[in-house]
Structures are given as C-alpha cells and as structure tokens.
Coordinates of C-alpha atoms in Angstrom, one line a residue:
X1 CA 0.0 0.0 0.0
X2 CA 1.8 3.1 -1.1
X3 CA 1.2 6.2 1.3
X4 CA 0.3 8.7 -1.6
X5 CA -2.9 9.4 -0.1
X6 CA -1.1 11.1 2.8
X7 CA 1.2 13.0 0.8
X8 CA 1.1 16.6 0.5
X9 CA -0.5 18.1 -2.5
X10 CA 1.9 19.3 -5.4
X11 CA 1.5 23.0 -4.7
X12 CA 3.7 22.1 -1.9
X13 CA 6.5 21.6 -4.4
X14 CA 8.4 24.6 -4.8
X15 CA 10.1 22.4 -8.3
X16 CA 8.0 22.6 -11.7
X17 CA 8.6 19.2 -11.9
X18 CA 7.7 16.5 -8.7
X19 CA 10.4 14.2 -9.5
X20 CA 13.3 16.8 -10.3
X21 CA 15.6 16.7 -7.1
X22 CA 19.0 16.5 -8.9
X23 CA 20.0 13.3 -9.5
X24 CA 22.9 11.9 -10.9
X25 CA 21.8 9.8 -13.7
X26 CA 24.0 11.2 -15.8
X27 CA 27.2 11.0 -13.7
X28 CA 30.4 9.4 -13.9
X29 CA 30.8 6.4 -11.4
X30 CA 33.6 8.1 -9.9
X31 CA 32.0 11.2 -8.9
X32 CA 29.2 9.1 -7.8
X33 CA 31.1 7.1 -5.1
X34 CA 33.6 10.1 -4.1
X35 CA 30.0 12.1 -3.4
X36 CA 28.8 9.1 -1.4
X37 CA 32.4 8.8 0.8
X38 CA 32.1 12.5 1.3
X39 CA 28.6 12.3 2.7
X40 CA 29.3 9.0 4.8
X41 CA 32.4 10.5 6.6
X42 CA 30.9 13.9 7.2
X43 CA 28.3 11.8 9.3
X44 CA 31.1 9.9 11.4
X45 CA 30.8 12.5 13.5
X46 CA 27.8 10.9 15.0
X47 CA 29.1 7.3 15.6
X48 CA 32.8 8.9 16.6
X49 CA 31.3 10.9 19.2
X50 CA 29.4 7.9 20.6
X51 CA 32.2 5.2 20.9
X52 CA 35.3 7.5 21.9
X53 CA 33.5 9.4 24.8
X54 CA 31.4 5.9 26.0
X55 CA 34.5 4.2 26.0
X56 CA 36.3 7.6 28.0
X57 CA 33.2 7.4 30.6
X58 CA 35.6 5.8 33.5
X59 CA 38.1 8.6 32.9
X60 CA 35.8 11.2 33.0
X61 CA 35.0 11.1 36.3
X62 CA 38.6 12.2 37.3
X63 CA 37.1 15.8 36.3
X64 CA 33.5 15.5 37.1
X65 CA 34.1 13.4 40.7
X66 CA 30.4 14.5 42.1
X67 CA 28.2 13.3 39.3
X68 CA 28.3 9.4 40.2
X69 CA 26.7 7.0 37.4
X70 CA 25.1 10.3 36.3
X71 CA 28.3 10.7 34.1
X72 CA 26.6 8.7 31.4
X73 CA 24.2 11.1 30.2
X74 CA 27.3 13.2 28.7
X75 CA 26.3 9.7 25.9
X76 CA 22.3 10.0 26.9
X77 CA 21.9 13.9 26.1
X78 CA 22.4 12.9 22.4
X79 CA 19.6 11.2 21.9
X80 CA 17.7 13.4 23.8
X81 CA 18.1 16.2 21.9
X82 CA 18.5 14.2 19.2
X83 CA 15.2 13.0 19.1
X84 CA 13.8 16.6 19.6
X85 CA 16.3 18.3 16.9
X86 CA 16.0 15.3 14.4
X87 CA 12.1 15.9 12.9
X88 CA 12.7 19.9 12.8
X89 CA 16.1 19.8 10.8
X90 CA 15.2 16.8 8.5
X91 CA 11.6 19.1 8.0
X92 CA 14.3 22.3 7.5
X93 CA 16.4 20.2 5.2
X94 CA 13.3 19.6 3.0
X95 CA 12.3 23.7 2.8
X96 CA 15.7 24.9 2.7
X97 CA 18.3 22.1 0.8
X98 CA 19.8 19.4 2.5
X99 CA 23.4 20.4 1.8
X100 CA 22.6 23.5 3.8
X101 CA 20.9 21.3 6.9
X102 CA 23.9 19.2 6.6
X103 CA 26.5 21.4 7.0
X104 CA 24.5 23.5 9.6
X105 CA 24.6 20.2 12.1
X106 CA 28.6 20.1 11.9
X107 CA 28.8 23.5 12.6
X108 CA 26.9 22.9 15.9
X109 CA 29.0 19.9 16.2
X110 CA 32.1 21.9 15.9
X111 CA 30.8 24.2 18.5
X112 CA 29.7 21.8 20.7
X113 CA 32.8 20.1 21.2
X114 CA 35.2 23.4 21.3
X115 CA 33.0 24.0 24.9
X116 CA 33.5 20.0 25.8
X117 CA 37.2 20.3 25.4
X118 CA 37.3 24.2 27.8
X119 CA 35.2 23.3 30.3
X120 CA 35.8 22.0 33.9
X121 CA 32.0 22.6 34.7
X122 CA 29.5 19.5 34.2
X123 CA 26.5 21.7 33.0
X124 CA 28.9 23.8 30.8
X125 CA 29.7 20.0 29.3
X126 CA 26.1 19.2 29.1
X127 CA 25.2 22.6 27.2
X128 CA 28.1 21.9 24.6
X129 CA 27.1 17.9 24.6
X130 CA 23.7 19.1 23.8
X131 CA 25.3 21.3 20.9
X132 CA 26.5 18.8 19.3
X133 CA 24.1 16.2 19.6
X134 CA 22.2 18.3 16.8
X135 CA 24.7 16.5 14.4
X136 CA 22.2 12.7 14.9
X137 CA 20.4 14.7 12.1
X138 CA 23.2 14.7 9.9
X139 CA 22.6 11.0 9.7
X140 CA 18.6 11.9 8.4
X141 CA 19.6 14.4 6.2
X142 CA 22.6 12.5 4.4
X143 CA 19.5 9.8 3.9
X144 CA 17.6 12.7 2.2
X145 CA 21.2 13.6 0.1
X146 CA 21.4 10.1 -1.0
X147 CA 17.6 9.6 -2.3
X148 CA 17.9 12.7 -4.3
X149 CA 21.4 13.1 -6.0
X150 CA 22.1 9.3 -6.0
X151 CA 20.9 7.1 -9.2
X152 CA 18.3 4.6 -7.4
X153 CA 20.4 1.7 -8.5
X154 CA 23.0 2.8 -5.9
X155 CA 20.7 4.1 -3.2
X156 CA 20.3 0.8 -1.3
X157 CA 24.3 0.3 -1.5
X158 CA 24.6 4.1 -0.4
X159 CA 22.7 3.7 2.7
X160 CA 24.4 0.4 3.5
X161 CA 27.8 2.5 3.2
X162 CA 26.6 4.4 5.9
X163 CA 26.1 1.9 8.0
X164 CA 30.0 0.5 7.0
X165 CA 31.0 4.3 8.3
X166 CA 29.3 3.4 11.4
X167 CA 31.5 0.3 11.9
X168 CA 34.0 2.1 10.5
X169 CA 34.0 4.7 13.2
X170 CA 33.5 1.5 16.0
X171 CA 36.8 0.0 14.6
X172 CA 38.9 3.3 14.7
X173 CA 37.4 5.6 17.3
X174 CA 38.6 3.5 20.3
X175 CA 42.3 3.2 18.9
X176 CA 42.0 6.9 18.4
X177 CA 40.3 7.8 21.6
X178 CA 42.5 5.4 23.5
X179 CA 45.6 7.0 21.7
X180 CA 44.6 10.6 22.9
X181 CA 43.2 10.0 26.3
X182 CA 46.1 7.7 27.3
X183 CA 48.5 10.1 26.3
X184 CA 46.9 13.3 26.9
X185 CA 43.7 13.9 28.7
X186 CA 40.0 13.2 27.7
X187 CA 39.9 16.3 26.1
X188 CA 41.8 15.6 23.5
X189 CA 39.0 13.4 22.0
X190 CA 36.8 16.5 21.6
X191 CA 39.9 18.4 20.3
X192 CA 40.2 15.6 17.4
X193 CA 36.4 15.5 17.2
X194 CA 36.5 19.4 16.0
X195 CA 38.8 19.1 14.1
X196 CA 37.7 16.1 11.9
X197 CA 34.1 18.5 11.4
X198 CA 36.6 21.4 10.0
X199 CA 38.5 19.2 7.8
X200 CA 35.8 17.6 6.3
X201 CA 33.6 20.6 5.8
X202 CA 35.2 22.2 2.8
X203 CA 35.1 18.7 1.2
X204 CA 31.2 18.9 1.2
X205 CA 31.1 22.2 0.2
X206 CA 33.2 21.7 -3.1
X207 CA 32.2 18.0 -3.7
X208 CA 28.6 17.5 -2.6
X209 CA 26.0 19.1 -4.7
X210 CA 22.6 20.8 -3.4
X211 CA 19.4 19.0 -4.3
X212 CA 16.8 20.9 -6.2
X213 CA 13.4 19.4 -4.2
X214 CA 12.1 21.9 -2.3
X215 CA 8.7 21.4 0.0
X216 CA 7.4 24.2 1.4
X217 CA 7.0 23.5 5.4
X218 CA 5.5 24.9 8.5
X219 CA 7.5 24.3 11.5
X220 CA 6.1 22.6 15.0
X221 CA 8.4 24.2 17.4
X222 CA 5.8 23.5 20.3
X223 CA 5.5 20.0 19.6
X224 CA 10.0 20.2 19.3
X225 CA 9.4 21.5 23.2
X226 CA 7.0 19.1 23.8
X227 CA 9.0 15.9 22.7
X228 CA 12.2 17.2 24.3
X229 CA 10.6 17.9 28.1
X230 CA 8.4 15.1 27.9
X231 CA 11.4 12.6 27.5
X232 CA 13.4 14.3 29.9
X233 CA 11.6 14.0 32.3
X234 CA 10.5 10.9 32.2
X235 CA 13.8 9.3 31.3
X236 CA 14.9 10.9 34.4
X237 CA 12.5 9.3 36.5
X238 CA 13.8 6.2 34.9
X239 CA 17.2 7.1 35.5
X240 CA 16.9 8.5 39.4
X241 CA 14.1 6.1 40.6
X242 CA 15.5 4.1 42.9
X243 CA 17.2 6.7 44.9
X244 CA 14.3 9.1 44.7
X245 CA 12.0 6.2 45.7
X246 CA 9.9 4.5 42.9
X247 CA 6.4 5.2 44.6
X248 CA 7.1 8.3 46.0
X249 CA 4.9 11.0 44.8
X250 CA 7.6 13.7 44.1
X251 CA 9.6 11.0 41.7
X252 CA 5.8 9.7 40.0
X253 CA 5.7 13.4 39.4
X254 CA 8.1 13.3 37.4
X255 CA 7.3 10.6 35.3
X256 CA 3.3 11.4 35.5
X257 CA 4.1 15.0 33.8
X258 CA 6.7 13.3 31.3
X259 CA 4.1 10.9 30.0
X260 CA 1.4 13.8 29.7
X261 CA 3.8 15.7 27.9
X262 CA 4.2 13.2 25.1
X263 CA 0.4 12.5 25.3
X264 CA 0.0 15.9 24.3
X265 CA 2.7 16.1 22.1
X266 CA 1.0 13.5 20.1
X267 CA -2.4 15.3 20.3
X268 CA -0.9 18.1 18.6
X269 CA 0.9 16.6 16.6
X270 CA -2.2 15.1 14.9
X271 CA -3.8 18.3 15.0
X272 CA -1.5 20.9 13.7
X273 CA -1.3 21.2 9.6
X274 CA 2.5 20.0 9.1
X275 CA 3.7 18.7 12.4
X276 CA 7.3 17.7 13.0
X277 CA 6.3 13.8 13.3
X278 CA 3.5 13.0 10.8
X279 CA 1.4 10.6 12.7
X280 CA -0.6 10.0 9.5
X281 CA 1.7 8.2 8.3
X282 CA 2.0 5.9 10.9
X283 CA -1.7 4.3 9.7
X284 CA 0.9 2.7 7.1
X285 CA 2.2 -0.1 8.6
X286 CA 5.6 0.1 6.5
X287 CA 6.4 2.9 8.1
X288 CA 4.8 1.8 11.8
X289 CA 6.3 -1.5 11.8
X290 CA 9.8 -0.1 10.9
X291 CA 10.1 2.4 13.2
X292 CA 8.4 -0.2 15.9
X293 CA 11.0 -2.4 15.0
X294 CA 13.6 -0.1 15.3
X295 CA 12.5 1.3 19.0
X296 CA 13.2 -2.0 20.2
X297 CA 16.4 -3.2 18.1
X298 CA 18.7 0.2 18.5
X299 CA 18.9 -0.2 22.4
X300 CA 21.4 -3.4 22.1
X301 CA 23.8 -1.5 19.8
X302 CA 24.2 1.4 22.2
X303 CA 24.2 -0.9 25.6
X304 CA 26.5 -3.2 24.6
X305 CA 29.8 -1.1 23.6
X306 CA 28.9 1.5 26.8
X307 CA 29.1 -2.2 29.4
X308 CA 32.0 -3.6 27.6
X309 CA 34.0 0.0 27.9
X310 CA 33.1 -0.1 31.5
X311 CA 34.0 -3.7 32.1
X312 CA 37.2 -4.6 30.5
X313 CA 38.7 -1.0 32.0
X314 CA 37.9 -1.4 35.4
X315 CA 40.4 -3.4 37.7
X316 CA 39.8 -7.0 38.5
X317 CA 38.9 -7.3 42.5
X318 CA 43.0 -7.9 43.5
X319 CA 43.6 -4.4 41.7
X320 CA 40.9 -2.5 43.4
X321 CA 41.8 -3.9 47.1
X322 CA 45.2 -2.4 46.0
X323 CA 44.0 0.6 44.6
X324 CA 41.4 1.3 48.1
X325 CA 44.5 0.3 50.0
X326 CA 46.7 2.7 48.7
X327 CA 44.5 5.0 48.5
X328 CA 43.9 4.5 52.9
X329 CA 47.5 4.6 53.2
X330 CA 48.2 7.8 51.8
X331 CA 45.6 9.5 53.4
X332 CA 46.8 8.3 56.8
X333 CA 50.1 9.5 55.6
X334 CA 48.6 13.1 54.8
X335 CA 46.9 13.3 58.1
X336 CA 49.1 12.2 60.5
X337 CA 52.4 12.2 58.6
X338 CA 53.2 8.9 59.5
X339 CA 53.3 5.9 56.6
X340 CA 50.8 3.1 57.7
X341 CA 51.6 -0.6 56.8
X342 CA 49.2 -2.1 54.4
X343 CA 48.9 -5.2 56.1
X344 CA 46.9 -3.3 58.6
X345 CA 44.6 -2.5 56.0
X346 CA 41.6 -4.6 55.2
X347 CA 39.8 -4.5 52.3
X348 CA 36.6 -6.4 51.2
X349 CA 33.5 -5.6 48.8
X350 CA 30.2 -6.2 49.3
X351 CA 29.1 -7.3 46.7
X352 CA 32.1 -8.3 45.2
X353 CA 32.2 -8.4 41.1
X354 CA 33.3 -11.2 38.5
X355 CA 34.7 -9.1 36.0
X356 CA 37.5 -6.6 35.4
X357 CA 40.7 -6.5 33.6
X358 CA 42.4 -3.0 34.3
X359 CA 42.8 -2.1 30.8
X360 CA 43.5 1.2 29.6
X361 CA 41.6 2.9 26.6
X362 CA 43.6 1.4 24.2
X363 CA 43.9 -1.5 25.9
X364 CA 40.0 -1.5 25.4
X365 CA 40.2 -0.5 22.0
X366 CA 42.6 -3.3 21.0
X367 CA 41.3 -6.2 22.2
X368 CA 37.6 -6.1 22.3
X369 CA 36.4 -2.3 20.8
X370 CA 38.1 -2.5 16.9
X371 CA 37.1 -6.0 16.2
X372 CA 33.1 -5.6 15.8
X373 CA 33.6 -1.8 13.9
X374 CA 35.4 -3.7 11.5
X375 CA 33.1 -6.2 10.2
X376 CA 30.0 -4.1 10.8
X377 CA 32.2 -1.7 8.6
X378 CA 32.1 -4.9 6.3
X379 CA 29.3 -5.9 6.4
X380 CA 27.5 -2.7 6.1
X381 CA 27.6 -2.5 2.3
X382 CA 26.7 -6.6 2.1
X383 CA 23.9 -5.9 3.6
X384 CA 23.0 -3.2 1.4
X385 CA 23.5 -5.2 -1.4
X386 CA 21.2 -8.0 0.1
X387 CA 18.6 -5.3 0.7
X388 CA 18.7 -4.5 -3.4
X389 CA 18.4 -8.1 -4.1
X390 CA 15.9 -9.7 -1.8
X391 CA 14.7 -6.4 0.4
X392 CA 15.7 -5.1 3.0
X393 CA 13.6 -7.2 5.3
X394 CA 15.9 -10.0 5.2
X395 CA 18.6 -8.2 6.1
X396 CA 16.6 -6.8 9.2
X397 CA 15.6 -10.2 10.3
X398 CA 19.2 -11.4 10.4
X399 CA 20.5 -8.5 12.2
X400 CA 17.7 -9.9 15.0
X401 CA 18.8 -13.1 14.6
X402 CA 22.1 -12.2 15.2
X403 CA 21.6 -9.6 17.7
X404 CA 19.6 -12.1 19.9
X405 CA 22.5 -14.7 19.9
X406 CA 24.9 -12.5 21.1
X407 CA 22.2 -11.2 24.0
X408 CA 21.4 -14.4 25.3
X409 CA 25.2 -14.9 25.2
X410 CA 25.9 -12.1 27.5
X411 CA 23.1 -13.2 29.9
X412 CA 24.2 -16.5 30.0
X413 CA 28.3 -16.8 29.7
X414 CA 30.5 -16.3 33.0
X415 CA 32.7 -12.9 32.2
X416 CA 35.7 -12.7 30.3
X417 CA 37.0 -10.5 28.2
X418 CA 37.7 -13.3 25.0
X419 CA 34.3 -14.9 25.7
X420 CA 32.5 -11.0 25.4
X421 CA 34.9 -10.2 22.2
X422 CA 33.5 -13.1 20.3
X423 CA 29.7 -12.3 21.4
X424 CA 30.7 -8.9 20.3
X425 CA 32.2 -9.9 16.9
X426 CA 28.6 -11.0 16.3
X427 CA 26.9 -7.9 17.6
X428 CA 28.8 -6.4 14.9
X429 CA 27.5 -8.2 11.9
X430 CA 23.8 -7.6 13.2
X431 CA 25.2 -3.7 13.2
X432 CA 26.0 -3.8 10.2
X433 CA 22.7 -5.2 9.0
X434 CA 20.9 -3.4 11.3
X435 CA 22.2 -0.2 10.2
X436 CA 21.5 -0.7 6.2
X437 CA 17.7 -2.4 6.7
X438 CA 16.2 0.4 8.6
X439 CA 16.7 3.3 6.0
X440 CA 16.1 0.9 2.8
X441 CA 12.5 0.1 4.4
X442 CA 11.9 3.6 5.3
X443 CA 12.8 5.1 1.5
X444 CA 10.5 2.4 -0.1
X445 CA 7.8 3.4 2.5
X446 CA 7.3 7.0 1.1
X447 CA 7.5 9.4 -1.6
X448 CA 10.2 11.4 -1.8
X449 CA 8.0 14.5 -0.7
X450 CA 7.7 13.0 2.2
X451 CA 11.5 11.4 3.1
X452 CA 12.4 14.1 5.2
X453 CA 9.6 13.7 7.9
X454 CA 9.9 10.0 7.9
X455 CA 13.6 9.7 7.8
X456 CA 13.1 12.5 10.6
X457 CA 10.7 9.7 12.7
X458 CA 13.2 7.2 12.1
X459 CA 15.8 9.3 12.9
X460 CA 13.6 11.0 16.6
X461 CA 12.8 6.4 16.7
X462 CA 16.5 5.8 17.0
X463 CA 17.4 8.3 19.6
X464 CA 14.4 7.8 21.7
X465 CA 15.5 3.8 21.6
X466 CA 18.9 4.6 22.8
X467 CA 18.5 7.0 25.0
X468 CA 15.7 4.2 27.0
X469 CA 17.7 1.9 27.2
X470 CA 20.7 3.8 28.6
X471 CA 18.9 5.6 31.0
X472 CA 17.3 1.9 32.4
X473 CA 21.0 1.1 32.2
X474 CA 22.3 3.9 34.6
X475 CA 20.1 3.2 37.2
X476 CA 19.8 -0.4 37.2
X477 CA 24.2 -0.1 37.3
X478 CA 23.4 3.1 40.1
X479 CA 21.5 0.2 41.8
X480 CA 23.8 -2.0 42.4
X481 CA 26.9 -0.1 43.5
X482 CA 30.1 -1.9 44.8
X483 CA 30.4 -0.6 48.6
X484 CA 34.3 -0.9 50.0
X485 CA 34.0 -1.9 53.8
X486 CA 37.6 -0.9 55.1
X487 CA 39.4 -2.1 58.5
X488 CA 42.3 -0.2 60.1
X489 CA 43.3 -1.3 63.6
X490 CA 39.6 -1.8 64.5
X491 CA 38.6 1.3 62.9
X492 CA 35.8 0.6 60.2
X493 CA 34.0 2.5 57.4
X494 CA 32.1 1.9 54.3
X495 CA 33.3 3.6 50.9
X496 CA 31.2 3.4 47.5
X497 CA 33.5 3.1 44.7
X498 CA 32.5 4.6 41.7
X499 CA 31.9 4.0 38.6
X500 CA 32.1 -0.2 40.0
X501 CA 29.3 -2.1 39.6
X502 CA 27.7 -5.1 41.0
X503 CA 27.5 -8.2 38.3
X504 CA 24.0 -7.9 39.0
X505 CA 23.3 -4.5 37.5
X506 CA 25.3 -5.6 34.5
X507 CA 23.0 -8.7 34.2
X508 CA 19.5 -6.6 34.4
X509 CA 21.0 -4.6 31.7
X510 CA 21.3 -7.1 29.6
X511 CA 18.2 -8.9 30.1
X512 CA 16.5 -6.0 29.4
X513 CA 18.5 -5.3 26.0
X514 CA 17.7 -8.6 25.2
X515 CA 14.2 -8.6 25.7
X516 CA 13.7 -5.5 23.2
X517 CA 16.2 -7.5 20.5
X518 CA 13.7 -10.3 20.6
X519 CA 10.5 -8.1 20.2
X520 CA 12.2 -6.5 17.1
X521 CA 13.0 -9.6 15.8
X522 CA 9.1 -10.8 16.0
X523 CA 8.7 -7.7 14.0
X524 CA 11.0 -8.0 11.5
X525 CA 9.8 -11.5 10.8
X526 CA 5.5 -10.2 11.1
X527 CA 6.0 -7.0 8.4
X528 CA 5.0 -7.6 5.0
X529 CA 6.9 -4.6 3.6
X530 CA 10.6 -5.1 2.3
X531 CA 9.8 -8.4 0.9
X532 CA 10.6 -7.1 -2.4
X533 CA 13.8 -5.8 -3.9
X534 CA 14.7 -2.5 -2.2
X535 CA 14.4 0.4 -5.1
X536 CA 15.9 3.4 -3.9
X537 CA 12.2 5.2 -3.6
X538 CA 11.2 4.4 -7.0
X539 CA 8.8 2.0 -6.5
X540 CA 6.8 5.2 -4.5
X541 CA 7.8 7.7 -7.1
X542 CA 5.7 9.5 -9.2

C-alpha cells in the first residue's frame, strides 16, 4: 500500500517538476562514489562521538568526581536532543536544501565540542554535549542527500555504506580515543572530534552538490518543546528512581508530567497542519512496523559497547583492594604524617564483582572495541547489497537473529574479556545489517515528498530507543553499587567506589536489552513490507 494518499499536494513543491531533485543519472561512477564517501564520513561525527566518549566514561570522572553514574548522560543527552532536533532539521532540510541542513549540524557539532574540550563545569559540558548532539540529524539528512542526488540503482548500496562508516568509526574511534586519552587527557578526543568537522567541511562544500526538491513547510516548534521535556523527564524518572523512591509521589511526578507531555505532544501533533512527526503516516504499517522495529532493536547497539567499555577497564577485585589500599595509606600518611603498613589494612567488597581486567583505553580498544567496527564496517555494504536483491527485510531479520545470539550470550556466559569479544564480533554483523535495513525500508515506504519527515521519525525512533535503554542502564548499574567496607586497627568505614558495579546491575541490563532484541525480531519476521527488492524510492515515485 503506497502512502500517496497522505502526501502533501503538489503545490507544496516549490520544483515545476515533482520528481526533479537533482539526480545523478548522468554522472560518472567516480564522482558518484567520491560524493557518497564524502557524505558517509561527514556523518562519522555521530558514531565517533558515541564510541570515543562511552568508552572515555571511567576517565571522566577524574574531572567530574560529584556526578556518580550520572556521568553517562554526557552519551544520553544525544539522543535526547537528538530526538527533539532530528524531525525539525530533517523538515528544514526539505524547505531549505539538504546540503545547507547538513552542513548547519557540523557547525553545531564543531561548537559543541570546542566548549567539551574548555570546560571543567558538568553543566557547561552538558550545554556543549547538547550542541552537538544536533549532528544525529546529519545521519537523516545524508539519507535525504542520498535519495535525491544518487541514481536509485545505488541508493540501497549508499545507505548500506553508511552503515560500514558506522563500523567504520566502531573499529577506529577507540584506537584513536584510547591514543589521545592515554596520552593526553579526555579532552583531547573533543579536540580531534573538531577538528575532523573542519577538515571535512570544505570537502562537502566543493564536492557534494545541493538538491533541487524543495517542500514548502511549517515548523512545530511546540511540539519540538513538547517531545524534548516530555522525555526528559520521564527518562529521568527512569534514570533516578531508585534513589528518589519509585512510589514516592515527588519521583511519580516526574514521570506522570513526562508521559502527559508526550500524550500531548502527540495530540498536537495530529492536530497541527504540518507537524514535526507525521502521525498520519503511521496508519501505514511500513512505516509503523519499521520504526516499531527499530525502537526496540537500536537499544542493544548502544548498551553493549557502553558495558564492555566499563567492564574490561575497570580493575579486577586484586587491583581495586590495591587501589582502596593505597589509597587509605596515603591519606593516613597526609593526616598524621606517618606511613601506615598495608597489612593493617583490610579491604573487602560487598558485593564483590566477576569481572575486570584494568585495561586502559587502548587496551580497550585493542582487544575487544576494533574487532566488531570492523566487520560491521564490512558488512554494512553486504547488507545493502542483500537489501537491493531480496529487500531489506531480510537483512533486518538477520541482524535480529544475530543480535539475539549474542544477548542471550551475554546473559548466559560467566565474564571474560575473549568470551565478550567473540559475542561482540557478532553484535557487529547484526550492526552492520541493522544499520542498512532500517533506511532501505523507510525510502521504499514513502515518496520522496515526504522522506524528510519519515527519515526524521526514524531518525527522533533511533534516539528515543537509545536513550531508553541507557537511561534503564544507569540506574539499574546506580542500583547495584560496589560498597568498599575498610578495617584499620579496628577502625571501620564503608566507601562506594565509583563508577564499580555489582555483576548484577550488568546482568538486568542485559536482560533488558535482550528482551527489546527479541521483540524486534518478532517484527522484523511479522512486516509484509521489504519483501521485495529495495528500489531506492522508486517504486513510490511518481
């Protein structure tokens, strides 16, 4: 069923002709591809961003000692104001040119991380986190750059190339991150991070041409405001619940006036004449079952790098008795001046933790964080290529398939880091496929009049997804603390090491993960769209 009878009418076309956006028919296969490696690595900035400061989480909190657990919403913010920015620039993009939207949202990124790498103060680093988390759009708009300039033969490849960039940026940005933050501080990530946007930049500018479709839009900045609040507040609820006290009515508050808030954003958003998230378009179940699909398949890609960055770089238990013991000892020896034996210093944890292997960064990135980027990076493109040949739903299904093997894996398995690398080997193919299926079903679902809302929904779907699952993530891991008890002489006290987590806050996590894999993959198997060759759009064009 095509979704014509929910497009806009062709007065909304600023172009004589509906179908004239620009494309490349014409073009050389070489200026093609260089357009489409252009476009990928100008949205690496999204993926980059994600893995280097996940996996730089642990060394963060040197900085920013008071926020606890809380230091993982420097990774949650984006998808929170991704998912509010997302719909209004991929509806801007539309009106105004998607080379102009694109460029706009590494601009912001560029800001965003000059004021990361300045700033000592946690809001200041929230404020230019939420800067650049306006580049997620860049990953909607390039969507919208490929439909229109590409020749439909290579769109399904195109958006399977972005998804290679994606494991492309999962194999390099923990070797660079590691590189930088070993050797310099954190803030050298955010330092590279900038500079990448303002080498790149020109490169679109001279290489990437504009497209000519133009639709004439109306902008929903209410409904912007009421997406954005709505999931703050409840994902805070999520995130704080336990400490605030589940039932207690000042936490349910929270939650009670998130939910209303994103009742009401949907009751406007049904109301007003071109809102930022069509929910017309969600009576067609090619575009409802995607982005279903995809709500409850993104949360395992973000959880499982953020754990494994966390895990393999905290010390085993012998290295943190060490580290609390040293630590007692030297502040004996600042108090009193006097050096107290260790042996008079005992240290146990309660509860004590499986896992652990001290690495650094680097360490990280080389034995666990490369290996997956590089054949989802692989992949990617495969996947793509499946998508033109059979559809894109059966590259969807076996990134489920996949995705749900290496879930149960991490529920089941004991800890250790070789056992975790090959699950994660296999999260990375379902990436890969993941990553190329979404967007293929989404540009068959619609005309192109109507990609940059949709690609905006499955862009706002994405970020939403994430951002769920890392807020459970926080607090189920801010739940189940690791708590020093310390003995000197008789004397005790109790000490909450941060950023150490119980086994049993990692194992919630990823039950939970799993349990949204497997609902995606009932999806993926139930929808009856993408059961035909992907076309690029042109089996919805005029």
């Amino acid at each position: 069923m095509s979704t014509t009878e929910t497009s806009p009418p062709p007065d909304h076309l600023d172009s004589p002709a509906e179908n004239d956006t620009g494309r490349l028919d014409g073009a050389s296969r070489l200026r093609i591809f260089t357009i489409l490696v252009v476009i990928v690595l100008y949205t690496e900035v999204v993926p980059l961003q994600y893995t280097m400061v996940s996996a730089a989480l642990q060394k963060m909190t040197k900085t920013f000692t008071n926020v606890g657990g809380n230091i993982n919403w420097a990774v949650i913010i984006l998808g929170l104001v991704g998912a509010a920015a997302t719909p209004l620039i991929g509806k801007a993009s539309d009106a105004w040119g998607k080379k102009k939207l694109f460029l706009a949202t590494g601009l912001c990124f560029f800001v965003g991380c000059v004021i990361c790498a300045l700033t000592s103060n946690w809001t200041i680093f929230l404020i230019g986190r939420g800067l650049a988390a306006l580049s997620i759009a860049s990953q909607v708009v390039a969507y919208g750059l490929i439909r229109d300039l590409i020749p439909r033969k290579y769109i399904p490849l195109g958006v399977g190339m972005i998804g290679a960039g994606l494991g492309f940026s999962g194999a390099v940005a923990p070797l660079i991150g590691g590189f930088l933050v070993d050797h310099f501080e954190w803030r050298a990530m955010f330092w590279f991070l900038a500079a990448f946007t303002l080498v790149l930049t020109p490169l679109v500018m001279w290489i990437v041409p504009e497209t000519k479709l133009r639709v004439r839009e109306r902008f929903d900045p209410f409904g912007a405001i009421l997406l954005s609040a709505g999931a703050l507040f409840t994902l805070l609820y999520l995130d704080n619940g336990q400490t605030w006290g589940w039932g207690r009515p000042s936490a349910l508050a929270w939650l009670i006036v998130g939910l209303a808030m994103l009742v009401l954003f949907v009751v406007v958003e049904f109301r007003v004449s071109r809102p930022i998230m069509d929910m017309k378009l969600l009576v067609n179940p090619k575009v409802s079952l995607t982005l279903l699909m995809t709500a409850f398949g993104v949360g395992i890609t973000a959880v499982q790098p953020l754990a494994l960055g966390y895990m393999t770089q905290t010390p085993n238990v012998d290295g943190l008795r060490e580290s609390v013991t040293q630590g007692v000892v030297a502040q004996a020896h600042q108090m009193t001046g006097m050096t107290l034996p260790a042996n008079l210093v005992h240290v146990s944890f309660d509860p004590s933790y499986t896992y652990g292997n001290g690495f650094s960064m680097l360490g990280y990135a080389l034995h666990v964080g490369i290996w997956a980027g590089l054949l989802g990076m692989i992949v990617g493109p495969f996947a793509g290529a499946m998508a033109r040949r059979f559809g894109a739903r059966i590259p969807a299904i076996l990134a489920f398939t996949i995705l749900t093997i290496s879930g149960v894996g991490f529920v089941v398995f004991h800890y250790s880091w070789i056992t975790y690398l090959v699950l994660y080997l296999l999260a990375g193919i379902g990436f890969g496929c993941f990553y190329a299926a979404g967007p293929n079903l989404i540009i068959d679902a619609v005309p192109q009049e109507q990609q940059g809302i949709s690609a905006g929904m499955l862009g706002v779907t994405m970020s939403m997804g994430s951002a769920v699952c890392m807020a459970i993530t926080t607090a189920l891991l801010n739940n189940h603390p690791v708590k020093a008890h310390i003995d000197v002489m008789g004397h005790s006290s109790v000490q909450t090491i941060p950023q150490v987590f119980a086994d049993r806050g990692y194992t919630l996590s990823f039950w939970v993960v799993l349990a949204t894999t497997i609902v995606a993959l009932i999806v993926a198997v139930a929808m009856r769209h993408g059961r035909q060759p992907a076309t690029g759009g042109e089996a919805v064009a005029d």
